[in-house]
Amino acid sequence: MQKIKNYWRREPVLCIAVILAAVSSLYSRPQLAYIDFDVLAILLSLMLVVAELKEIRFLDWLAVELLNKCRSKRQLELVLLAVTYVSSMFVTNDVALLTFVPLALVIGKTLKMDMERIIILQTLAANLGSMLTPPGNPQNLFLYAHYAYTAGSFFAVMAVPGVISLAYLLLLLFHGKDSVLKLELPKLQQPPKGILLLFLGLLLLNIGAVLHWFDKLLALLLTAGVVALCDRRRLLAVDYSLLVTFAGFFVFIGNISHSPAVSYLQQSLMGSAAGTYLTGLLASQFLSNVPAAMLLAGLTKEADALLLGVNIGGLGTMIASMASVISYKLYAAEHPSQAGKYVRTFLYYNFLGLLLIGGAVYFLL
């Protein structure tokens, strides 16, 4: 029993997905066709590439090179936010925070600075940056495939909220006093150029597959083959629980897609762009935006409204985007006595962003 409880604490979303799939299968016969294997293939392929880029510490090396050039507190904050924001578009918000929040904590120790505010801004940067591209986070990857977006149509939807969210980040960054500092982080060994270029090339290949420019299954075979040749252990280091979570939600959505309750929701709550958008925002606050996107996609044809709702819905509560929990845990482990203050500040910045960005986008729908 204790093992089950521990697993539930570690993988609550996976457990919920499996339970929903199992229970709904009692009332509707599940079909293999419900599972979108293209999405699972590209998700696995991207995770393999990102795992290898983490192994050679490319992002860490790049960040240290940039940070050592900083000569003021504001420059330091700008670099930390910029590398988090940009990298989250390509390696997901989770990976960006797992890479750069520990680096911010090291800098805090070195300079004897309280990094609470900058880590919260990094979290905002990761969540807002990742919403701008299909591979930036799992819900975008899913919705891009589910609604058959093209690159142009996706970026057209996310362009305006992208500009508004960037303005919000810059407003927070430049609010406050600047000060002179000198930072000298220990230099990291530059990643081997051959390996680096190989995996950056694979990353571009997989982004092309996400954008429907390249076959997804072929991209997975090429990626897995290269990873196996370079370091087969990386094949076992991937978070396969995420794939099972997606499969569980695919089965659940397929099972309930023809039920009377779904038909009612489609005609009432999810029948308009505004209703879909607000439902996506609200559901994300309690379910997190990845499961919210997967559950609601089966209820509405308002693709743009749902895409906006679950992405901007990543602001707000700490579980609205599970990436936010990562930075909290990292900070709380280093500063347990300040964990409560961190949560209060986090909620202030996030709900302010939800109100400003979410409100602006609502009136533009």
Coordinates of C-alpha atoms in Angstrom, one line a residue:
M1 CA 0.0 0.0 0.0
Q2 CA 2.8 2.4 0.9
K3 CA 4.4 1.7 -2.5
I4 CA 1.2 2.7 -4.2
K5 CA 0.9 5.9 -2.2
N6 CA 4.5 6.8 -3.0
Y7 CA 4.0 6.2 -6.7
W8 CA 0.8 8.3 -6.7
R9 CA 2.8 11.2 -5.1
R10 CA 5.5 10.8 -7.8
E11 CA 3.2 10.4 -10.8
P12 CA -0.3 11.7 -10.0
V13 CA -1.1 12.7 -13.6
L14 CA -0.1 9.3 -14.9
C15 CA -2.3 7.5 -12.3
I16 CA -5.3 9.7 -13.1
A17 CA -4.8 9.1 -16.8
V18 CA -4.7 5.3 -16.3
I19 CA -7.7 5.3 -14.0
L20 CA -9.8 7.4 -16.4
A21 CA -8.9 5.1 -19.3
A22 CA -9.7 2.0 -17.3
V23 CA -13.0 3.2 -15.9
S24 CA -14.2 4.6 -19.2
S25 CA -13.3 1.3 -20.9
L26 CA -15.9 -0.4 -18.7
Y27 CA -18.6 1.6 -20.5
S28 CA -17.1 1.8 -24.0
R29 CA -14.9 -0.6 -25.8
P30 CA -11.5 1.0 -26.3
Q31 CA -9.9 1.0 -29.7
L32 CA -6.3 1.1 -30.8
A33 CA -7.2 3.8 -33.2
Y34 CA -7.8 6.2 -30.3
I35 CA -4.0 6.4 -29.6
D36 CA -2.2 8.9 -31.8
F37 CA 1.1 7.1 -32.4
D38 CA 2.5 10.0 -34.4
V39 CA 2.3 12.2 -31.3
L40 CA 3.9 9.5 -29.1
A41 CA 6.6 9.0 -31.7
I42 CA 7.6 12.6 -31.9
L43 CA 7.4 13.1 -28.1
L44 CA 9.7 10.2 -27.6
S45 CA 12.1 11.4 -30.3
L46 CA 12.3 14.9 -28.8
M47 CA 12.9 13.5 -25.3
L48 CA 15.8 11.4 -26.6
V49 CA 17.5 14.4 -28.3
V50 CA 17.0 16.6 -25.3
A51 CA 18.4 13.9 -22.9
E52 CA 21.5 13.8 -25.0
L53 CA 21.9 17.6 -25.1
K54 CA 21.6 17.6 -21.3
E55 CA 24.2 14.8 -21.0
I56 CA 26.8 16.9 -22.9
R57 CA 25.7 20.0 -20.9
F58 CA 25.3 22.2 -23.9
L59 CA 22.8 24.6 -22.3
D60 CA 24.9 24.8 -19.1
W61 CA 28.1 25.7 -21.0
L62 CA 26.2 28.3 -23.1
A63 CA 24.7 29.9 -20.0
V64 CA 28.0 30.1 -18.2
E65 CA 29.7 31.7 -21.2
L66 CA 27.0 34.4 -21.3
L67 CA 26.7 35.0 -17.6
N68 CA 30.5 35.6 -17.1
K69 CA 30.1 38.6 -19.4
C70 CA 27.6 40.2 -17.1
R71 CA 28.7 43.3 -15.2
S72 CA 25.4 44.3 -13.5
K73 CA 22.5 42.7 -11.6
R74 CA 20.2 43.6 -14.4
Q75 CA 22.4 42.1 -17.1
L76 CA 22.6 38.9 -15.0
E77 CA 18.8 38.8 -14.6
L78 CA 18.3 39.5 -18.4
V79 CA 20.7 36.7 -19.4
L80 CA 19.0 34.2 -17.0
L81 CA 15.6 35.1 -18.3
A82 CA 16.6 35.1 -22.0
V83 CA 18.3 31.7 -21.9
T84 CA 15.3 30.2 -20.1
Y85 CA 12.8 31.9 -22.4
V86 CA 14.5 31.0 -25.7
S87 CA 15.5 27.4 -24.7
S88 CA 12.0 26.6 -23.5
M89 CA 10.8 27.0 -27.0
F90 CA 12.9 24.1 -28.2
V91 CA 13.7 21.8 -25.2
T92 CA 10.4 22.3 -23.2
N93 CA 9.8 24.4 -20.2
D94 CA 10.6 21.5 -17.8
V95 CA 14.1 21.0 -19.2
A96 CA 14.8 24.8 -19.3
L97 CA 13.9 25.1 -15.6
L98 CA 15.8 21.9 -14.6
T99 CA 18.9 23.4 -16.3
F100 CA 18.8 27.1 -15.4
V101 CA 17.2 27.3 -11.9
P102 CA 20.1 25.3 -10.3
L103 CA 22.5 27.6 -12.1
A104 CA 20.6 30.6 -10.6
L105 CA 20.9 29.0 -7.1
V106 CA 24.7 28.6 -7.6
I107 CA 25.0 32.3 -8.6
G108 CA 22.9 33.2 -5.5
K109 CA 25.4 31.4 -3.2
T110 CA 28.4 32.8 -5.0
L111 CA 27.2 36.4 -4.8
K112 CA 25.2 36.0 -1.5
M113 CA 22.0 37.2 -3.3
D114 CA 18.4 36.1 -2.7
M115 CA 17.4 34.6 -6.0
E116 CA 13.7 34.1 -5.1
R117 CA 12.4 36.8 -7.5
I118 CA 14.6 35.8 -10.4
I119 CA 13.7 32.1 -10.1
I120 CA 10.0 33.1 -10.2
L121 CA 10.7 35.2 -13.3
Q122 CA 12.6 32.3 -14.8
T123 CA 9.5 30.1 -14.2
L124 CA 7.3 32.7 -15.9
A125 CA 9.8 32.9 -18.8
A126 CA 9.8 29.1 -19.3
N127 CA 6.0 28.9 -19.3
L128 CA 5.5 31.9 -21.5
G129 CA 8.3 31.1 -23.9
S130 CA 7.3 27.5 -24.3
M131 CA 3.8 28.4 -25.4
L132 CA 5.1 30.0 -28.6
T133 CA 6.2 26.9 -30.4
P134 CA 4.7 23.4 -31.0
P135 CA 7.6 21.5 -29.3
G136 CA 7.8 24.0 -26.4
N137 CA 5.5 21.9 -24.2
P138 CA 3.4 18.7 -24.4
Q139 CA 0.0 20.4 -24.7
N140 CA 1.2 22.3 -27.8
L141 CA 2.6 19.1 -29.3
F142 CA -0.7 17.4 -28.8
L143 CA -3.0 20.2 -30.0
Y144 CA -0.8 20.9 -33.0
A145 CA -1.3 17.3 -34.2
H146 CA -4.9 17.0 -33.0
Y147 CA -6.2 20.0 -34.9
A148 CA -3.8 19.6 -37.8
Y149 CA -2.3 23.1 -37.4
T150 CA 0.2 24.3 -40.0
A151 CA 3.3 26.3 -38.8
G152 CA 1.8 29.5 -40.1
S153 CA -1.6 29.0 -38.5
F154 CA -0.1 28.1 -35.1
F155 CA 2.2 31.1 -35.0
A156 CA -0.5 33.4 -36.2
V157 CA -2.6 32.4 -33.1
M158 CA 0.3 32.7 -30.6
A159 CA 1.9 35.9 -32.0
V160 CA -0.2 38.4 -30.1
P161 CA -0.2 36.7 -26.7
G162 CA 3.6 36.2 -27.3
V163 CA 4.2 39.9 -27.6
I164 CA 2.0 40.7 -24.6
S165 CA 3.7 38.1 -22.4
L166 CA 7.1 39.3 -23.4
A167 CA 6.2 42.9 -22.5
Y168 CA 4.9 41.6 -19.1
L169 CA 8.2 39.8 -18.5
L170 CA 10.3 42.9 -19.5
L171 CA 8.1 45.1 -17.3
L172 CA 8.8 42.9 -14.3
L173 CA 12.5 42.6 -15.1
F174 CA 13.2 46.4 -15.4
H175 CA 11.1 47.2 -12.3
G176 CA 13.6 47.7 -9.4
K177 CA 17.1 49.0 -8.8
D178 CA 20.2 47.9 -10.7
S179 CA 23.6 47.4 -9.2
V180 CA 27.2 46.6 -10.3
L181 CA 28.5 43.1 -9.8
K182 CA 31.3 40.9 -10.9
L183 CA 30.6 37.3 -11.6
E184 CA 33.2 34.6 -12.4
L185 CA 31.6 31.2 -12.7
P186 CA 33.9 28.2 -13.2
K187 CA 34.1 27.6 -16.9
L188 CA 32.7 24.4 -18.3
Q189 CA 34.3 22.3 -20.9
Q190 CA 32.9 23.0 -24.3
P191 CA 30.8 20.1 -25.7
P192 CA 32.5 18.1 -28.4
K193 CA 31.6 19.9 -31.6
G194 CA 30.9 16.8 -33.6
I195 CA 28.4 15.4 -31.1
L196 CA 26.9 18.8 -30.5
L197 CA 26.3 19.5 -34.2
L198 CA 24.9 16.0 -34.7
F199 CA 22.2 16.4 -31.9
L200 CA 21.4 20.0 -32.8
G201 CA 20.8 18.6 -36.3
L202 CA 18.5 15.9 -34.9
L203 CA 16.7 18.6 -32.9
L204 CA 16.0 20.5 -36.1
L205 CA 15.0 17.3 -37.8
N206 CA 12.4 16.6 -35.1
I207 CA 11.1 20.1 -35.0
G208 CA 10.6 19.7 -38.8
A209 CA 8.7 16.5 -38.1
V210 CA 6.5 18.3 -35.6
L211 CA 5.7 20.9 -38.3
H212 CA 4.7 18.1 -40.7
W213 CA 7.8 18.7 -42.9
F214 CA 9.2 15.2 -42.1
D215 CA 7.8 11.8 -41.3
K216 CA 7.5 11.4 -37.5
L217 CA 8.1 7.7 -37.3
L218 CA 11.2 8.0 -39.6
A219 CA 12.5 10.8 -37.4
L220 CA 12.1 8.6 -34.3
L221 CA 13.9 5.7 -36.0
L222 CA 16.8 7.9 -37.0
T223 CA 17.0 9.6 -33.6
A224 CA 16.8 6.3 -31.7
G225 CA 19.4 4.7 -34.0
V226 CA 21.9 7.6 -33.5
V227 CA 21.3 7.6 -29.7
A228 CA 21.8 3.8 -29.6
L229 CA 25.1 4.2 -31.4
C230 CA 26.4 7.0 -29.3
D231 CA 25.1 6.0 -25.8
R232 CA 22.5 3.2 -25.6
R233 CA 22.0 3.9 -21.9
R234 CA 20.2 7.1 -22.9
L235 CA 17.4 5.0 -24.4
L236 CA 16.5 3.9 -20.8
A237 CA 16.9 7.4 -19.3
V238 CA 13.8 8.8 -21.0
D239 CA 10.7 9.5 -19.0
Y240 CA 8.4 6.8 -20.5
S241 CA 5.7 7.5 -18.0
L242 CA 4.8 10.6 -20.0
L243 CA 4.1 8.4 -23.0
V244 CA 1.9 6.2 -20.9
T245 CA 0.1 9.3 -19.6
F246 CA -0.6 10.4 -23.1
A247 CA -1.8 7.0 -24.1
G248 CA -4.2 6.9 -21.1
F249 CA -5.7 10.2 -22.0
F250 CA -6.0 9.2 -25.7
V251 CA -8.0 6.1 -24.7
F252 CA -10.2 8.1 -22.2
I253 CA -11.0 10.8 -24.8
G254 CA -11.8 8.2 -27.4
N255 CA -14.1 6.3 -25.0
I256 CA -16.1 9.3 -24.0
S257 CA -16.2 11.1 -27.3
H258 CA -19.7 9.8 -28.2
S259 CA -21.4 10.0 -24.8
P260 CA -24.4 12.2 -24.2
A261 CA -22.6 14.3 -21.6
V262 CA -19.9 15.2 -24.1
S263 CA -22.5 16.2 -26.7
Y264 CA -24.1 18.5 -24.1
L265 CA -20.8 20.1 -23.2
Q266 CA -20.0 20.6 -26.9
Q267 CA -23.3 22.4 -27.5
S268 CA -23.2 24.5 -24.3
L269 CA -20.0 25.3 -22.5
M270 CA -17.6 24.5 -25.3
G271 CA -19.7 25.6 -28.2
S272 CA -18.1 29.1 -28.5
A273 CA -14.6 30.5 -28.6
A274 CA -15.1 32.5 -25.4
G275 CA -16.5 29.5 -23.5
T276 CA -13.7 27.2 -24.7
Y277 CA -11.1 29.8 -23.8
L278 CA -12.4 30.4 -20.3
T279 CA -12.9 26.7 -19.7
G280 CA -9.3 26.0 -20.7
L281 CA -8.1 28.8 -18.4
L282 CA -10.1 27.5 -15.5
A283 CA -9.4 23.8 -16.0
S284 CA -5.7 24.4 -16.1
Q285 CA -5.7 25.9 -12.7
F286 CA -6.9 22.6 -11.1
L287 CA -5.9 19.9 -13.6
S288 CA -2.6 21.4 -15.0
N289 CA -2.6 22.6 -18.6
V290 CA -1.4 19.3 -20.3
P291 CA -4.3 17.1 -19.1
A292 CA -6.7 20.0 -19.5
A293 CA -5.7 20.3 -23.1
M294 CA -6.1 16.6 -23.8
L295 CA -9.4 16.3 -22.0
L296 CA -11.0 19.4 -23.5
A297 CA -9.8 18.8 -27.1
G298 CA -12.4 16.0 -27.5
L299 CA -15.1 18.5 -26.5
T300 CA -14.6 21.4 -28.9
K301 CA -13.8 22.4 -32.4
E302 CA -12.6 25.8 -31.2
A303 CA -8.9 25.0 -31.7
D304 CA -7.5 28.5 -31.4
A305 CA -9.5 29.3 -28.2
L306 CA -8.4 26.1 -26.5
L307 CA -4.7 26.6 -27.6
L308 CA -4.8 30.0 -26.0
G309 CA -6.7 29.0 -22.9
V310 CA -4.5 26.1 -21.8
N311 CA -1.3 28.0 -22.6
I312 CA -2.2 31.2 -20.8
G313 CA -3.8 29.0 -18.2
G314 CA -0.3 27.8 -17.3
L315 CA -0.2 31.1 -15.2
G316 CA -2.0 31.2 -11.9
T317 CA -1.8 28.3 -9.5
M318 CA 1.4 26.4 -9.0
I319 CA -0.1 23.2 -10.6
A320 CA -1.4 25.1 -13.6
S321 CA 1.9 24.2 -15.3
M322 CA 3.7 21.3 -13.6
A323 CA 7.0 23.0 -14.7
S324 CA 6.3 25.6 -12.0
V325 CA 6.5 22.8 -9.4
I326 CA 10.0 22.0 -10.5
S327 CA 11.4 25.4 -9.8
Y328 CA 9.6 25.6 -6.4
K329 CA 11.0 22.2 -5.3
L330 CA 14.5 23.3 -6.3
Y331 CA 14.3 26.6 -4.5
A332 CA 12.6 25.1 -1.4
A333 CA 15.3 22.4 -1.1
E334 CA 17.9 25.2 -0.8
H335 CA 15.8 27.6 1.3
P336 CA 13.2 25.7 3.2
S337 CA 12.5 28.5 5.6
Q338 CA 11.6 30.8 2.7
A339 CA 9.3 28.4 0.9
G340 CA 6.1 30.1 2.1
K341 CA 7.3 33.5 1.0
Y342 CA 8.2 32.1 -2.4
V343 CA 4.7 30.7 -2.9
R344 CA 3.1 34.0 -2.0
T345 CA 5.4 36.0 -4.4
F346 CA 4.9 33.3 -7.1
L347 CA 1.1 33.6 -6.9
Y348 CA 1.2 37.4 -7.0
Y349 CA 3.2 37.5 -10.2
N350 CA 1.3 34.6 -11.8
F351 CA -2.2 35.8 -11.1
L352 CA -1.2 39.3 -12.1
G353 CA 0.0 37.9 -15.4
L354 CA -3.1 35.8 -15.8
L355 CA -5.3 38.8 -15.3
L356 CA -3.3 41.1 -17.6
I357 CA -2.4 38.7 -20.4
G358 CA -5.5 36.5 -20.1
G359 CA -7.8 39.5 -20.0
A360 CA -6.1 41.1 -23.0
V361 CA -6.4 37.9 -25.1
Y362 CA -10.0 37.4 -24.1
F363 CA -11.0 40.8 -25.5
L364 CA -9.1 40.1 -28.7
L365 CA -11.0 36.8 -29.3

